[in-house]
Amino acid sequence: MSQSFKLRFDQMRDGDPTAPEATEAPLGLHSIYPTVGYTRNLCLVWPDGRKLFANYAYLVAGEFEPGDETNMIRLSFSAQLITLRGYGLEPLFIALLDHLPRFILASDPRYVLDEDKANAVVIEMAVEKNE
């Protein structure tokens, strides 16, 4: 039995199955995998709501290119070539080495503030068929 099912069952038994559990973390806190596991996917989310996921098992190579202002990460999967552009992407690249990121959310570049650029911020994502 899963832990979340047990929590929901306990809430139902207490009479309020809709009350959020104080220990439940919002989705944003699960943007990386907390422990090493076997089945892992990387989900890309665009500002318009479009989503794509790729399984880490098919990740063949990754490349980080530092730039003056923006950085670039190329991820070569067996069927796709994914290109990420943004600010401060080196920590994201290191996390990708260990297959930790679960979601990568792209931000609209016009809403990125200068203080946001100190953290990893993806402003452009492109997916191409790998030949």
Short mmCIF file of C-alpha atoms in Angstrom, two decimals:
data_model
loop_
_atom_site.label_atom_id
_atom_site.label_comp_id
_atom_site.label_asym_id
_atom_site.label_seq_id
_atom_site.Cartn_x
_atom_site.Cartn_y
_atom_site.Cartn_z
CA MET A 1 0.00 0.00 0.00
CA SER A 2 1.40 3.38 -0.93
CA GLN A 3 2.10 5.96 1.75
CA SER A 4 -0.18 8.59 0.18
CA PHE A 5 -3.07 6.11 0.04
CA LYS A 6 -2.61 5.40 3.75
CA LEU A 7 -2.66 9.14 4.51
CA ARG A 8 -5.85 9.62 2.48
CA PHE A 9 -7.45 6.63 4.17
CA ASP A 10 -6.59 8.08 7.59
CA GLN A 11 -8.10 11.43 6.55
CA MET A 12 -11.26 9.70 5.35
CA ARG A 13 -11.52 7.77 8.59
CA ASP A 14 -11.16 11.05 10.52
CA GLY A 15 -14.01 12.53 8.52
CA ASP A 16 -12.26 14.98 6.19
CA PRO A 17 -10.73 13.36 3.09
CA THR A 18 -10.24 16.73 1.38
CA ALA A 19 -8.00 18.33 4.02
CA PRO A 20 -4.39 18.59 2.84
CA GLU A 21 -1.95 16.75 5.02
CA ALA A 22 0.54 19.03 6.74
CA THR A 23 3.39 16.73 5.77
CA GLU A 24 2.53 16.69 2.06
CA ALA A 25 4.96 18.73 -0.01
CA PRO A 26 3.76 20.80 -2.95
CA LEU A 27 4.62 19.59 -6.44
CA GLY A 28 7.42 22.13 -6.80
CA LEU A 29 9.45 20.43 -4.08
CA HIS A 30 9.44 17.20 -6.07
CA SER A 31 11.24 18.69 -9.04
CA ILE A 32 14.18 16.36 -8.37
CA TYR A 33 14.23 12.71 -7.39
CA PRO A 34 15.00 12.43 -3.65
CA THR A 35 16.88 9.12 -3.91
CA VAL A 36 18.59 6.97 -6.48
CA GLY A 37 16.13 4.75 -8.32
CA TYR A 38 15.64 2.76 -11.47
CA THR A 39 12.86 4.24 -13.64
CA ARG A 40 13.46 7.93 -14.20
CA ASN A 41 11.97 10.40 -16.64
CA LEU A 42 12.82 13.99 -17.45
CA CYS A 43 9.76 16.16 -18.10
CA LEU A 44 10.18 19.43 -19.99
CA VAL A 45 7.49 22.06 -19.42
CA TRP A 46 7.13 25.10 -21.71
CA PRO A 47 5.52 28.39 -20.63
CA ASP A 48 2.49 27.68 -22.85
CA GLY A 49 1.77 24.42 -21.00
CA ARG A 50 3.28 22.03 -23.55
CA LYS A 51 5.05 19.06 -21.94
CA LEU A 52 7.37 16.33 -23.12
CA PHE A 53 9.07 13.58 -21.17
CA ALA A 54 12.05 11.41 -22.04
CA ASN A 55 13.39 8.43 -20.16
CA TYR A 56 16.87 8.85 -18.71
CA ALA A 57 17.70 5.29 -19.85
CA TYR A 58 17.91 6.64 -23.42
CA LEU A 59 20.18 9.58 -22.56
CA VAL A 60 23.36 8.92 -24.54
CA ALA A 61 25.37 12.10 -23.98
CA GLY A 62 25.19 15.59 -22.55
CA GLU A 63 27.17 18.69 -23.40
CA PHE A 64 27.48 21.99 -21.53
CA GLU A 65 28.56 25.14 -23.36
CA PRO A 66 29.26 28.19 -21.19
CA GLY A 67 28.61 31.55 -22.77
CA ASP A 68 29.09 35.20 -21.94
CA GLU A 69 25.49 35.73 -20.93
CA THR A 70 23.57 32.52 -21.57
CA ASN A 71 24.65 28.89 -21.34
CA MET A 72 23.56 25.92 -23.41
CA ILE A 73 23.02 22.26 -22.54
CA ARG A 74 22.59 19.66 -25.29
CA LEU A 75 21.11 16.33 -24.28
CA SER A 76 21.37 13.58 -26.85
CA PHE A 77 18.74 10.90 -26.35
CA SER A 78 18.49 7.94 -28.72
CA ALA A 79 15.46 9.47 -30.51
CA GLN A 80 15.71 13.20 -29.67
CA LEU A 81 18.23 15.97 -29.34
CA ILE A 82 17.13 18.39 -26.61
CA THR A 83 18.72 21.84 -26.39
CA LEU A 84 18.32 24.02 -23.30
CA ARG A 85 19.39 27.68 -23.19
CA GLY A 86 19.40 29.86 -20.12
CA TYR A 87 21.31 31.48 -17.29
CA GLY A 88 23.53 29.69 -14.77
CA LEU A 89 22.89 26.21 -16.19
CA GLU A 90 26.04 24.51 -14.90
CA PRO A 91 24.38 23.27 -11.64
CA LEU A 92 21.54 21.87 -13.76
CA PHE A 93 24.07 20.08 -15.96
CA ILE A 94 25.74 18.54 -12.89
CA ALA A 95 22.32 17.39 -11.63
CA LEU A 96 21.58 15.86 -15.04
CA LEU A 97 24.77 13.80 -14.70
CA ASP A 98 23.15 12.00 -11.77
CA HIS A 99 19.69 11.83 -13.41
CA LEU A 100 18.22 13.96 -10.61
CA PRO A 101 16.00 16.57 -12.31
CA ARG A 102 12.45 15.39 -12.75
CA PHE A 103 11.00 18.59 -14.24
CA ILE A 104 12.67 21.39 -16.17
CA LEU A 105 10.43 24.43 -16.51
CA ALA A 106 11.16 27.07 -19.12
CA SER A 107 10.55 30.69 -18.19
CA ASP A 108 9.55 33.46 -20.56
CA PRO A 109 12.75 35.53 -21.00
CA ARG A 110 10.93 38.82 -20.51
CA TYR A 111 10.00 37.81 -16.95
CA VAL A 112 13.52 36.83 -15.85
CA LEU A 113 14.95 39.37 -13.41
CA ASP A 114 18.65 40.03 -12.93
CA GLU A 115 18.56 38.44 -9.46
CA ASP A 116 16.97 35.29 -10.97
CA LYS A 117 20.00 34.86 -13.21
CA ALA A 118 22.09 33.80 -10.19
CA ASN A 119 20.15 30.49 -10.21
CA ALA A 120 19.62 28.07 -13.08
CA VAL A 121 16.93 29.58 -15.33
CA VAL A 122 15.95 27.93 -18.62
CA ILE A 123 14.55 30.40 -21.15
CA GLU A 124 14.49 28.27 -24.30
CA MET A 125 14.00 24.55 -24.99
CA ALA A 126 14.15 22.90 -28.40
CA VAL A 127 13.51 19.26 -29.30
CA GLU A 128 14.66 17.77 -32.59
CA LYS A 129 14.54 14.26 -33.97
CA ASN A 130 17.92 12.59 -33.56
CA GLU A 131 19.25 11.25 -36.85
#
